[in-house]
Structures are given as C-alpha cells and as structure tokens.
Short mmCIF file of C-alpha atoms and ligand atoms in Angstrom, two decimals:
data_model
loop_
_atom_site.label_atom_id
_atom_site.label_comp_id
_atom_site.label_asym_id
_atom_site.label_seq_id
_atom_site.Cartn_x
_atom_site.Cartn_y
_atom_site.Cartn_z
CA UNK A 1 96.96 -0.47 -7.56
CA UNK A 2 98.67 -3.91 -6.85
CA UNK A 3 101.98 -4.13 -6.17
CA UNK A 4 102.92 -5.79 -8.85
CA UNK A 5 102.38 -4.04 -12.25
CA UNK A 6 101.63 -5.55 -15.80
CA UNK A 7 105.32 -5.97 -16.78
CA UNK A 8 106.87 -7.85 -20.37
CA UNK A 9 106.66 -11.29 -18.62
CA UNK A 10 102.78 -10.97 -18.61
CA UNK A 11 102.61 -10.26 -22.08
CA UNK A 12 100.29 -12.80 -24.17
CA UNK A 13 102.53 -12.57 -26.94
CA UNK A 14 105.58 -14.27 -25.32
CA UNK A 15 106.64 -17.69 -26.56
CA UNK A 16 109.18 -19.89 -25.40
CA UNK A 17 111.97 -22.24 -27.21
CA UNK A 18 110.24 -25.24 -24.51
CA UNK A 19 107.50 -25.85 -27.52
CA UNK A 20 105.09 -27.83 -25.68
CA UNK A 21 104.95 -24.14 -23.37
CA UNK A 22 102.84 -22.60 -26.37
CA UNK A 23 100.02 -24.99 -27.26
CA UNK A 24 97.41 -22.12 -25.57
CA UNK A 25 95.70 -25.66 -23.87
CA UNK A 26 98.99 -25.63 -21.50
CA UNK A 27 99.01 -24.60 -17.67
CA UNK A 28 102.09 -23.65 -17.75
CA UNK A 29 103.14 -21.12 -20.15
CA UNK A 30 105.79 -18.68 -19.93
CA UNK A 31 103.40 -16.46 -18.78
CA UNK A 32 102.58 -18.63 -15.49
CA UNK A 33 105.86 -19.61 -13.78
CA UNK A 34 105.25 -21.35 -10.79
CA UNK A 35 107.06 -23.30 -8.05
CA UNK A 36 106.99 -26.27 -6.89
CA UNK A 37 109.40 -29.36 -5.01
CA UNK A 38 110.45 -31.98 -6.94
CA UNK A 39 112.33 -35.00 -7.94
CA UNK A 40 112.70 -37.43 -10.12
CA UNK A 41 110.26 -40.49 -9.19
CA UNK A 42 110.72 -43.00 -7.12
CA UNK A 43 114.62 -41.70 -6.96
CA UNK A 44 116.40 -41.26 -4.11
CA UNK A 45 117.86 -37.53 -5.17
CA UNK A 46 117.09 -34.79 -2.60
CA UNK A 47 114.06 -32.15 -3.43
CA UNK A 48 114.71 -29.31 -5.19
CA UNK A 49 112.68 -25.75 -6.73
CA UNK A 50 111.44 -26.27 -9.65
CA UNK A 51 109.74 -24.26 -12.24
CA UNK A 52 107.28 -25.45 -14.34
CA UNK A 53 107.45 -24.62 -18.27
CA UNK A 54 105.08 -26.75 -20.95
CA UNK A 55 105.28 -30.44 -20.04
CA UNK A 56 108.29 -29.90 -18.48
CA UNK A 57 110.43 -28.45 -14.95
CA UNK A 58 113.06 -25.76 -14.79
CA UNK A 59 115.28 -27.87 -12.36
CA UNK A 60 116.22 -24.40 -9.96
CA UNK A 61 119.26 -26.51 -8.44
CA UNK A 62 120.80 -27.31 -12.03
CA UNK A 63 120.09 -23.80 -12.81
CA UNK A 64 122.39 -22.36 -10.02
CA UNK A 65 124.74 -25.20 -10.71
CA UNK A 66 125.00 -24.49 -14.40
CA UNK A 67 125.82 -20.68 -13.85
CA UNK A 68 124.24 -18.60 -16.43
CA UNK A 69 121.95 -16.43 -14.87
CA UNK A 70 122.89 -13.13 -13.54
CA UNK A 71 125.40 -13.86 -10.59
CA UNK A 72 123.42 -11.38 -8.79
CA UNK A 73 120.75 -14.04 -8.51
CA UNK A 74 122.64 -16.97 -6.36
CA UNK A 75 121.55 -16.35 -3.46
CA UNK A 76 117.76 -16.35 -4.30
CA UNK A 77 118.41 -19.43 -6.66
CA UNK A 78 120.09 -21.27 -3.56
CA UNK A 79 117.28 -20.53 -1.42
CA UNK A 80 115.49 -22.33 -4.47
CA UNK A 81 117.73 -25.21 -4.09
CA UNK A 82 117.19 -26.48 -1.14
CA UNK A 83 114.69 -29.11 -0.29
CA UNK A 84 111.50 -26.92 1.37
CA UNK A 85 110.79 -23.35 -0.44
CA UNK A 86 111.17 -21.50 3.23
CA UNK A 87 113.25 -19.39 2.52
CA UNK A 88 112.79 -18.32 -0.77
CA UNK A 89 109.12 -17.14 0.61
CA UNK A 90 110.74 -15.24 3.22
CA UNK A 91 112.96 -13.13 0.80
CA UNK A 92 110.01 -11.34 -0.68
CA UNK A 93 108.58 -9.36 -3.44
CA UNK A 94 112.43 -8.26 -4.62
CA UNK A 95 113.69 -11.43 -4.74
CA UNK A 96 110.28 -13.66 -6.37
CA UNK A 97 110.32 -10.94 -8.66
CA UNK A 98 113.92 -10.87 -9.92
CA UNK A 99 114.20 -14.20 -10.73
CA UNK A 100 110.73 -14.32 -12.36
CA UNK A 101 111.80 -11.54 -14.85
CA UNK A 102 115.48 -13.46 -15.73
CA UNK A 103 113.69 -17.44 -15.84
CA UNK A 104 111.35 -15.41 -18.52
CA UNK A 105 114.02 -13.62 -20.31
CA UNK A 106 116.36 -17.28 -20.40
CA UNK A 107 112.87 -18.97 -20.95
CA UNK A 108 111.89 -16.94 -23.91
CA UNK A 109 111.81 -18.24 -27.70
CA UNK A 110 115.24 -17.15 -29.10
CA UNK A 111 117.50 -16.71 -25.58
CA UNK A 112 120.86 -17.46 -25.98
CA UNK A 113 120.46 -19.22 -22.93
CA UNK A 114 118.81 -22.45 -24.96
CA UNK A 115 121.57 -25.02 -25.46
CA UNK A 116 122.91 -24.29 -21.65
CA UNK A 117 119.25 -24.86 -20.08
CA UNK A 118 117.90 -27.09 -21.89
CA UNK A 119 119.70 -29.99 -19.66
CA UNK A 120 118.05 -28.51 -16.68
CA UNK A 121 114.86 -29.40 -18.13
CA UNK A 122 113.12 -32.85 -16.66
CA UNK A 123 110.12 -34.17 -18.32
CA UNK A 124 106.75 -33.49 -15.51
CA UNK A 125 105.53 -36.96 -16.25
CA UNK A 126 109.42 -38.29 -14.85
CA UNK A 127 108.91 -36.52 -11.08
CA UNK A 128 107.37 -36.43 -8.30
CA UNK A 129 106.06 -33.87 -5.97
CA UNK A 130 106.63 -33.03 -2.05
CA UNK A 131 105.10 -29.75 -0.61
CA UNK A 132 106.45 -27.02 -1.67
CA UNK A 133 107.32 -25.70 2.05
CA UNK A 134 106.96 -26.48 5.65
CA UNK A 135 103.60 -25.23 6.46
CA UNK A 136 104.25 -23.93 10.13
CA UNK A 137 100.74 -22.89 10.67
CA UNK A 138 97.65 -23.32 8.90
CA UNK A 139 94.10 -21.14 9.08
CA UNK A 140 90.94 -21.71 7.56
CA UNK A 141 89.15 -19.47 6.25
CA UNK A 142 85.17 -18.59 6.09
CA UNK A 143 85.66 -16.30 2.99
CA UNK A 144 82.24 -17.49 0.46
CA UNK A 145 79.18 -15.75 1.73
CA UNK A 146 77.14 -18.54 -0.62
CA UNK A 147 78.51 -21.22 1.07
CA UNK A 148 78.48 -20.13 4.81
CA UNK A 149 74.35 -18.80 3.83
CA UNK A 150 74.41 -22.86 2.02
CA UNK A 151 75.74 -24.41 4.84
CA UNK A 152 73.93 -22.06 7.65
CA UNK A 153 70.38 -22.98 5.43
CA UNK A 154 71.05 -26.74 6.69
CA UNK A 155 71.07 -26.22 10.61
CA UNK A 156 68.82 -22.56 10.84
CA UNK A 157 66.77 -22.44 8.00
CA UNK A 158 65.56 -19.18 9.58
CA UNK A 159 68.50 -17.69 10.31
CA UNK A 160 71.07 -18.77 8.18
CA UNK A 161 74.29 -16.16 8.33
CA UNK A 162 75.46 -15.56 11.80
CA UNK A 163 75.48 -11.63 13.17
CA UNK A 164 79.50 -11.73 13.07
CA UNK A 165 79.82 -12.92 9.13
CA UNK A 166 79.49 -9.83 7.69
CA UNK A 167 82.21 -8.23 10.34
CA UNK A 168 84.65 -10.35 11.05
CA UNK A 169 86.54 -13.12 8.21
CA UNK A 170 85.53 -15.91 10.16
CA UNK A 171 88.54 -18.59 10.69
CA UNK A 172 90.44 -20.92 12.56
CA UNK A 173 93.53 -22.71 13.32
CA UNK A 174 93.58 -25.73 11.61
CA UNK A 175 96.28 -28.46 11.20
CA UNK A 176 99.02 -28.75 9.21
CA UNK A 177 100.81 -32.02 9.82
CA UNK A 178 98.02 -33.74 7.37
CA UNK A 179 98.12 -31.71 4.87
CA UNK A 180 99.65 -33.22 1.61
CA UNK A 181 100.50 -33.34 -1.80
CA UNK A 182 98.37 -33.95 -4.67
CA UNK A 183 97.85 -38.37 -5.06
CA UNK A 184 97.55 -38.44 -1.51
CA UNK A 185 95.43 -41.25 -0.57
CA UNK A 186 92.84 -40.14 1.75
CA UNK A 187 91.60 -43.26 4.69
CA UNK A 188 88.26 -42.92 5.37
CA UNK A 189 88.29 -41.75 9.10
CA UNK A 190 86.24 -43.13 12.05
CA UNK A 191 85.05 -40.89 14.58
CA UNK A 192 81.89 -40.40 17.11
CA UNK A 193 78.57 -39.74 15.41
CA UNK A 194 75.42 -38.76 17.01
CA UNK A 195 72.18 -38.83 15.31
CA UNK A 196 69.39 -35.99 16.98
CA UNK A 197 67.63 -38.87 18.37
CA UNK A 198 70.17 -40.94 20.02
CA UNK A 199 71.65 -40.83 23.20
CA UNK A 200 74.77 -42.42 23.13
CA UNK A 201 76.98 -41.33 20.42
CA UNK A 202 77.94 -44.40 18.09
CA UNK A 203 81.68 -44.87 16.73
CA UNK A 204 82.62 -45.98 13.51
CA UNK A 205 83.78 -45.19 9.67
CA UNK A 206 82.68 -41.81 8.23
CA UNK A 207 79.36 -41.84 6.24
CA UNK A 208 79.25 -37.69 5.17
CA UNK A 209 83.09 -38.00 3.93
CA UNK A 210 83.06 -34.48 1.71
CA UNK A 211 85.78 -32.61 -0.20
CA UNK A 212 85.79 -28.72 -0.24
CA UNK A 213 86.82 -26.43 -3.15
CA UNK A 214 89.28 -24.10 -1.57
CA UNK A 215 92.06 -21.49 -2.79
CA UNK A 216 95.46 -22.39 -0.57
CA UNK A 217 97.52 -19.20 0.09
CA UNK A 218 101.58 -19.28 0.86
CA UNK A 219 102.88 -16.78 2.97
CA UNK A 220 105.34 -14.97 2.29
CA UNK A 221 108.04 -12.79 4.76
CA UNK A 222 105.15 -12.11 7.47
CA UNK A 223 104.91 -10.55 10.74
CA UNK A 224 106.68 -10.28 14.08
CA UNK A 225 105.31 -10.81 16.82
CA UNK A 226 103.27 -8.15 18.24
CA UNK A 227 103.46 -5.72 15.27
CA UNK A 228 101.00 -6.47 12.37
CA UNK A 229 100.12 -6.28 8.96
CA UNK A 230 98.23 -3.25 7.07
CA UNK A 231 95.63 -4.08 4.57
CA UNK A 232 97.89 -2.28 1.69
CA UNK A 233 101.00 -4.24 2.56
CA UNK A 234 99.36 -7.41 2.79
CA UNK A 235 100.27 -8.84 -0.64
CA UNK A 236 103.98 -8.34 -0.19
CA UNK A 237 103.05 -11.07 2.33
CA UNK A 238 101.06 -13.50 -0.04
CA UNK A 239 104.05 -15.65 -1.60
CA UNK A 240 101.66 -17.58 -4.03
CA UNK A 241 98.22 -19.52 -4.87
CA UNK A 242 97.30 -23.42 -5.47
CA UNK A 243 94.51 -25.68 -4.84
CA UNK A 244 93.02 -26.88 -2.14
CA UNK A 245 90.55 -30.10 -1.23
CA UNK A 246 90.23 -29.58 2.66
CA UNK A 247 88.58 -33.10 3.29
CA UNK A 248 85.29 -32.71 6.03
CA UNK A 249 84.00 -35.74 7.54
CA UNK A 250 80.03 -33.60 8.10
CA UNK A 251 79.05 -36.39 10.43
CA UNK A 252 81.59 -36.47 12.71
CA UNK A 253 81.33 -32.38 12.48
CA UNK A 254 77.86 -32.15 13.35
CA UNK A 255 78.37 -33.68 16.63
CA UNK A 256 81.74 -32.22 17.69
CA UNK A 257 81.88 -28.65 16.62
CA UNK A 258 80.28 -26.91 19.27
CA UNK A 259 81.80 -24.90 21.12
CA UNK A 260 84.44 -24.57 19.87
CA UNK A 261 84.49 -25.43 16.16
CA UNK A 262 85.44 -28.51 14.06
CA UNK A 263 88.35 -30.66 15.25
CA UNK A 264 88.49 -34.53 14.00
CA UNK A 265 86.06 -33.72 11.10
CA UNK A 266 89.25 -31.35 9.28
CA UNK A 267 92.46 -32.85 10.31
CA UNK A 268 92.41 -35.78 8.85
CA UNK A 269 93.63 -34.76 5.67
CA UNK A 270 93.84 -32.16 3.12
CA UNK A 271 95.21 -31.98 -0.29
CA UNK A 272 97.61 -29.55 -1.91
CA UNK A 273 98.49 -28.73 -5.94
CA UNK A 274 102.09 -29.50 -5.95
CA UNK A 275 102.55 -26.03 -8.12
CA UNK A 276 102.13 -22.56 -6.22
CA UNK A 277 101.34 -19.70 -9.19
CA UNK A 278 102.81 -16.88 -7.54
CA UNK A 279 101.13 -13.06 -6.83
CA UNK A 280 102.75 -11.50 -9.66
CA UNK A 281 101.54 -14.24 -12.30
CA UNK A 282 98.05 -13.66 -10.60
CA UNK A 283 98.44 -9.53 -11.75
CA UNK A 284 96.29 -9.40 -14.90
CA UNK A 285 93.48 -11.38 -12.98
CA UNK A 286 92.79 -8.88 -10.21
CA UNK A 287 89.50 -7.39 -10.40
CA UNK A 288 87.12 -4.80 -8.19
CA UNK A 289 86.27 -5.77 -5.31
CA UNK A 290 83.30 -4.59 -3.70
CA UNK A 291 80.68 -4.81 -1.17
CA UNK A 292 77.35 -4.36 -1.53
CA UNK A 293 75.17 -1.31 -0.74
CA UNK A 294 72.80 -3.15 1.83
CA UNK A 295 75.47 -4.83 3.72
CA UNK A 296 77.82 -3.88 6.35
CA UNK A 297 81.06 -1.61 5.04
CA UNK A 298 84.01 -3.58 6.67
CA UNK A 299 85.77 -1.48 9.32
CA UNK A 300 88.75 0.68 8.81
CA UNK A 301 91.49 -1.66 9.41
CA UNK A 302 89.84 -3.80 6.53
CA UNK A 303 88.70 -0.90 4.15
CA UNK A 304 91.31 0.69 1.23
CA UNK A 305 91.01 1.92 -1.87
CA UNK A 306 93.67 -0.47 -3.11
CA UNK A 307 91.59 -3.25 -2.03
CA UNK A 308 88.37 -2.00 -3.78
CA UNK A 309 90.24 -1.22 -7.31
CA UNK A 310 91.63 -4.62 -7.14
CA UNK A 311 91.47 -6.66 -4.51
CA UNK A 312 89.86 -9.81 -5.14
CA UNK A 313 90.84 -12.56 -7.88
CA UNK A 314 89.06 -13.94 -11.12
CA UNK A 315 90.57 -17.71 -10.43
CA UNK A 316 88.16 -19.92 -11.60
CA UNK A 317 87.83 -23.10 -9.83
CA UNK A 318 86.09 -26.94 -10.84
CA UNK A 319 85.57 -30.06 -9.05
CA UNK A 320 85.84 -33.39 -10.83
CA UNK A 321 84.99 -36.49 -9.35
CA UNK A 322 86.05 -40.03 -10.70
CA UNK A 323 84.41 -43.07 -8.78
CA UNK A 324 86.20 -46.31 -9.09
CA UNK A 325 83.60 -47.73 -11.27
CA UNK A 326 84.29 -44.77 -13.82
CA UNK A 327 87.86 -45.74 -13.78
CA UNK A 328 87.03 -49.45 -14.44
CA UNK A 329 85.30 -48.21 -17.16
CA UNK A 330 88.25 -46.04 -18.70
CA UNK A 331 85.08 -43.12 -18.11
CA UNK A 332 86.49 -39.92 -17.46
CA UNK A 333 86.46 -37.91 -14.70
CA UNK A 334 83.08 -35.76 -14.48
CA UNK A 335 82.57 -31.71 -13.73
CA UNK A 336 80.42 -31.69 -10.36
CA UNK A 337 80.76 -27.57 -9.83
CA UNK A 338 82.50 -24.62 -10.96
CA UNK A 339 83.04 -21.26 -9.40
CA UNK A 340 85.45 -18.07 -8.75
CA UNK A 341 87.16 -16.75 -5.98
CA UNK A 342 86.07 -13.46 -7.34
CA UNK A 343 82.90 -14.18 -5.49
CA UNK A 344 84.48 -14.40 -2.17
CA UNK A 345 83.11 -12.06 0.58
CA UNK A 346 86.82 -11.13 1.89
CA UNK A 347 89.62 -10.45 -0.32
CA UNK A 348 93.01 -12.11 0.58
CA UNK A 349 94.49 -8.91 1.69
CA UNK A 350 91.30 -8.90 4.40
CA UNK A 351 92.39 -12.17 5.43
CA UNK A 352 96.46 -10.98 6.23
CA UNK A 353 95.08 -7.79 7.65
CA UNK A 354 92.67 -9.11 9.98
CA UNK A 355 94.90 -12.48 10.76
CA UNK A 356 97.81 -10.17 12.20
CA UNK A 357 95.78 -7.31 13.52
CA UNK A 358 96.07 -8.91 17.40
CA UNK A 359 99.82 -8.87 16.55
CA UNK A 360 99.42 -12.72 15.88
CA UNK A 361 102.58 -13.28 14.05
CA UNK A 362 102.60 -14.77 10.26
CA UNK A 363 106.08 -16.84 9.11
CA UNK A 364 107.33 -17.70 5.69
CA UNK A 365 105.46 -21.05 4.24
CA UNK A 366 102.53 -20.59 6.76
CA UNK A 367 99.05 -21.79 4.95
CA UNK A 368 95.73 -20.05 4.19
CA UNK A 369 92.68 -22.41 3.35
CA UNK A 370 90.19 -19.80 2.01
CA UNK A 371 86.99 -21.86 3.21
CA UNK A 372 84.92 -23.68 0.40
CA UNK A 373 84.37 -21.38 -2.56
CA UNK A 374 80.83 -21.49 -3.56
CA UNK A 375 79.06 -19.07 -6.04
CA UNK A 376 75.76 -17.87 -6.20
CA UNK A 377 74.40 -20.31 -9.04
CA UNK A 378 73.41 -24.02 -7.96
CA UNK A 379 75.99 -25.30 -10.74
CA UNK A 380 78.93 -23.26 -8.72
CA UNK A 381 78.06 -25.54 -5.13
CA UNK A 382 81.87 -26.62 -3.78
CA UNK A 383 81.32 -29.62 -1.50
CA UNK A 384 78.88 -32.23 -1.20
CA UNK A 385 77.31 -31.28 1.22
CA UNK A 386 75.60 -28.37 -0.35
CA UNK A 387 75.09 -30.30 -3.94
CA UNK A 388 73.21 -32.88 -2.21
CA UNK A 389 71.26 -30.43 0.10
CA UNK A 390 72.87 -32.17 3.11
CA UNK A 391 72.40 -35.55 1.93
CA UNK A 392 68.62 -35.40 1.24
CA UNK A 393 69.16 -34.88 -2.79
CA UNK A 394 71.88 -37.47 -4.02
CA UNK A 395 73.19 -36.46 -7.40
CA UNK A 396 72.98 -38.96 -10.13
CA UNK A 397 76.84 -38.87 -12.60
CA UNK A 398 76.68 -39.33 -15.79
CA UNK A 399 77.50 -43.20 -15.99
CA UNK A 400 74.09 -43.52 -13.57
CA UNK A 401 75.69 -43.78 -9.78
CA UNK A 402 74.59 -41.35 -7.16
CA UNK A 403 76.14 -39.55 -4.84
CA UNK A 404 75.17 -37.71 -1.05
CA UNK A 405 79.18 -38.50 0.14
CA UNK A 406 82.27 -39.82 -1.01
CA UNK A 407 82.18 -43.22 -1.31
CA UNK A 408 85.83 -45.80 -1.24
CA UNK A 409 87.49 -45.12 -4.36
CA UNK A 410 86.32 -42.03 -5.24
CA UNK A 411 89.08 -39.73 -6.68
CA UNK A 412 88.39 -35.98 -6.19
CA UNK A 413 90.30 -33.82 -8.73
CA UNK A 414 90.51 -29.96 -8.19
CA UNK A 415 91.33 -27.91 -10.98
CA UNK A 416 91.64 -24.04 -11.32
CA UNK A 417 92.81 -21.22 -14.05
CA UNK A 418 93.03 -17.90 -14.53
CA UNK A 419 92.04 -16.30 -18.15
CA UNK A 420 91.05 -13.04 -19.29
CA UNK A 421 90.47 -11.17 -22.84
CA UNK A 422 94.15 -9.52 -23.09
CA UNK A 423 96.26 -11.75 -21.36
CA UNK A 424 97.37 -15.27 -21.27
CA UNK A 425 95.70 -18.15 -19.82
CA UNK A 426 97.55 -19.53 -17.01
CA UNK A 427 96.46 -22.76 -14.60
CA UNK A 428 96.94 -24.22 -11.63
CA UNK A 429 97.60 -28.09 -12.37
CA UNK A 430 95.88 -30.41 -10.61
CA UNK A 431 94.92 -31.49 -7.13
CA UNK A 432 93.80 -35.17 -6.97
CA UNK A 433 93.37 -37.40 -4.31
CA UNK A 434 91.36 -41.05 -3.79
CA UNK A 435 88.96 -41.97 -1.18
CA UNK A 436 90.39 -45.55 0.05
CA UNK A 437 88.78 -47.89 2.77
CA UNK A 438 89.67 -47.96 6.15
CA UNK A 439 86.72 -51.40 7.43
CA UNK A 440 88.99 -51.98 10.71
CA UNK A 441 88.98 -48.39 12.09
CA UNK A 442 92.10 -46.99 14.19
CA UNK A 443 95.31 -48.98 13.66
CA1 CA B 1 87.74 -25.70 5.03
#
C-alpha cells in the first residue's frame, strides 16, 4: 500500500464555492491542490505559497495572516509563507498532509470559511511564477526503457541497451542553477561539434537543439549523510510532481559525452511547471508495477511488495510544439507525442532507494529529472531526436513546416494529467518555453 490512503479530499464528488474549480475541463480542482511561488506580476511584493484552486491562487501568506484555519496549522502555513517552499518540503508527510485536508475542508462548496477566504484569492492570469524551491541538487534520471533502446538504436544498432540498464537506474548529476520556470526563454547555445569525418571539431550555434518529456520530482525531508533511504520509505521523501522540458543540444552531446557523460549539451537550460501536484493528490493514480518475466528481477534493495502493488504512476504526459510561424498565424499549438510514466522501467521509489543507497545524502527541494519518457508506440516518442529518427526523418506539422530540431522561435509546451474511472481528473498546468536566437555566440 502507499502511504497515503484514498481519504474525503480525493473524492470525485467534492465541489468547491471557487466555481470556475468545477468545470471537469479544470487542472485544478479541489481534488488536485498543488503548490506553487507566486506573485502578483510585474509587482514588486515578495513570493509567497500558493495554492492553486479553478482559475485562481489560495494566497498561503494571506491565509496565515487572515487567521482562520486551525491555529495548530501556523507553523506549516509560515513555512508556506516564505519566499522558497524549503521548508515546507522538509516538514513531511504530517505536515503536507494536514494542511491539505483543512485547505479542502475551507475550500469546499458550503464552508463557512467563504466570505473570510475569498480575499485571499488572486486571479492566475494576475501572477507570476518563481520556482517553487531552491533546487540544491539535481539528478537525471534514465528511467524509459523505450527511449534509452530509441536512443541506444541511433549509435549501436546492434546492441542497443547497455548490460547495466536493466540493473542499475542509470543517472547523473546534473545542474541546477539553469533550471527555470515555465516562459523561460531558452538561447540557442553554441558549443564544439564534431562530425565522424572531421578532424578538428568546429564551434558554433546548436543545430540538434531538442526538448525532452520528463516527470520533475521534489524532495521532500531526505537523508543524512551516510544513512540511506529504504525502498518502502521512499515516498515520505517525494514532496511532489511537475513537468519537465530538460533542453539537449544532441550535437554538442555526441561529441562530448564520453567518458564521462553529457555536460554542455544539458546545462544550458531546463524548464519547470510552476505548480508541484503533491504525492497524496497523485494516490488514486498509482498502479502495479511490474517487471517482466524475461528480464532481470531488480535486486533486493530495489524489490518490495509495496512497490509492485503500486509503485509506478498513470501520469499521462504530451508535447506541443508552436513554431513562430504558427503563432503569426494565430495556429494553435500542435500534439507531437503522448505517453505515461506508467511505462517507466524504475518506479520513483527505485530512484530514492538506489540514489541514497551509498549514503549519498538527499535535502528538502533537491530535483529528480526522470529521463525522457517515451512509450512503446511511435506516437508516444518524447524528444526529437527519436521522432525524427536522429534527424534522418523530419516531421512535417500540420500548417506544412518540418521539423529534425528546434528551430528560433519555437515554443515547446509540456502538458501532463492524471485521470482515472472513479476519481477526479487532476493536471499539471503547463510548462512552456521559446527557442530564441543567439547569431553572435558567447556574450
Ligand atoms: Ca534528461
């Protein structure tokens, strides 16, 4: 079982006196909850929690200043107050629990609590977002079996998956200073190239500049260093969910990642959702998790019964892509792939399990990427690079332009949900971000 069981704020039949919070087409319903940092925009106010209801944010610092929750709750609703999420992380299942369960009750068609929160409420389209925490640390994960096979197809046709895949969750450290918040612009980056037939590397803009469909994980209270983190406990660890674009520049990739991995070809940027959906909203959405027959049983550190009844997640996940031509053209944006994280060789509780099993230490607000989430079917491909069979099959869009890479102006828009017969549909907003020209290289 998960630690967190089907309680009254999952239930589908809850409505809430916020109107716009029961259309059934909203991300956000009472159901959903999720945090993010906000402000008003282009204000000079500080960032503050918020929690997202309809069209609308649950202002977490008016909340606390208005009084009517449970006094109990101050603390957890001043670690909401302040400007990065840090803290609130740290606190734990008790405390992201609590406070879930009394914003649903106050939420809730008919709470007395109306006429006192409603002035807490800001309209979404009035803010703007910063990320939701200080991401100390950031790893990348390896998790989709289709894409690492996808990807491994383009450089050893004969030998695709590498011995260790099927072992170890493949990762590394990434970088965390360029990761940002959904309307990021991303600069095209320059970097060495080297084609197989040259012998001096060249240097100049990006020509394979690809977006992957990830899953971003918050952590929550984590490790100390030296101890680690069982497979079971691991989601009392897992603070919450968004999306995430982790930008690839494939030709500056190719040449640099061996030995020892990618380096300027992933920290260059990477986009965020400004909202994190936390584990408990994820509950209804957990599903089996298994591992088939023919394949290698993961070792014992990595093996529970917990994690087979319901360790991985039905989140579905889409790419959209807007070129600037589309958005000349008031076109909208158009659905390049689709796929679930159900799919996904290594649950997340693998990924805590294994990350801290050294005795590597995990803090509040550190960042899992779960590596691009592909799926089995050709229409379920999450980067370019495998929906263009690295870049020998452009795709043609609907308004007639093709596609290998990104090209300048190009605005890549993540989008994810969760939705299952029995409960309510919840989503994951959006994370966007636009391609923009960089013709002089380094400033
Ligand atoms: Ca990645």
């Amino acid at each position: 079982m998960s630690i967190y069981t089907i309680n009254e704020t999952h239930d589908p039949a809850l409505q809430s006196w916020v109107q716009s919070a029961n259309t059934g087409e909203s991300d956000f319903p009472i159901q959903n909850l999720p945090f993010a940092e906000f402000r008003r925009s282009n204000s000079s106010e500080s960032f503050r929690g918020g929690v997202a209801i309809g069209d609308r944010v649950l202002d977490l610092a008016a909340v606390l200043e208005c009084s009517v929750l449970d006094q109990a709750l101050n603390p957890v609703l001043e670690a909401c107050a302040e400007a990065t999420l840090n803290r609130f992380m740290g606190m734990g299942v008790a405390a992201w629990s609590g406070l879930r369960l009394a914003l649903s009750r106050a939420l809730r068609a008919g709470s007395e609590l109306e006429e006192s929160l409603r002035p807490c409420l800001v309209p979404q389209s009035e803010v703007e977002y910063s990320l939701p925490c200080v991401i100390g640390d950031y790893t990348d994960f390896y998790t989709s079996v289709h894409h690492a096979t996808n990807v491994g197809k383009l450089f050893r046709p004969d030998n695709p998956l590498l011995p260790n895949y099927k072992w170890v969750p493949i990762g590394y450290h990434g970088r965390s200073s360029s990761i940002d918040v959904s309307g990021q612009q991303v600069k095209r980056p320059w970097g060495q190239t080297r084609a197989p037939d040259q012998e001096r590397p060249g240097f100049g803009p990006c020509k394979r500049l690809d977006y992957e469909l990830e899953v971003g994980i918050y952590i929550g209270p984590g490790n100390e260093l030296g101890s680690s983190i069982g497979l079971d406990d691991a989601e009392g660890h897992v603070f919450g969910y968004c999306l995430f674009n982790d930008w690839s520049a494939r030709d500056l990739q190719a040449w640099e990642y061996q030995p020892l991995g990618p380096f300027l070809a992933k920290n260059f940027a990477s986009t965020v959702s400004p909202w994190v959906v936390t584990g408990e909203a994820m509950a209804p959405y957990r599903t089996v998790w298994t591992r088939d027959a023919g394949d290698p049983q993961p070792l014992e550190y990595l093996e529970s019964e917990q994690n087979r009844a319901s360790g991985a997640i039905d989140m579905r996940l889409q790419v959209l892509l807007q070129t600037e031509q589309m958005r000349q053209q008031g076109a909208a944006p158009v659905l390049l792939s689709e796929s679930t994280f159900a799919d996904s060789y290594w649950t997340v509780a693998q990924m805590v399990a294994h990350h801290s099993v050294n005795g590597c230490n995990l803090r509040p607000g550190d960042f899992f990427g779960s590596g691009t989430q592909s799926g089995p079917d050709d229409s379920e491909l999450g980067s370019l690079l495998e929906l263009s069979e690295g870049g020998k099959k452009p795709i043609t869009l609907e308004n007639g332009e093709q596609r290998t890479f990104l090209e300048d102006g190009d605005a890549v828009i993540l989008s994810g949900y969760c939705e299952k017969a029995g409960a309510a549909r919840i989503g994951f907003g959006q994370a966007t971000a636009t391609v923009v020209a960089n013709s002089t290289g380094p400033a």
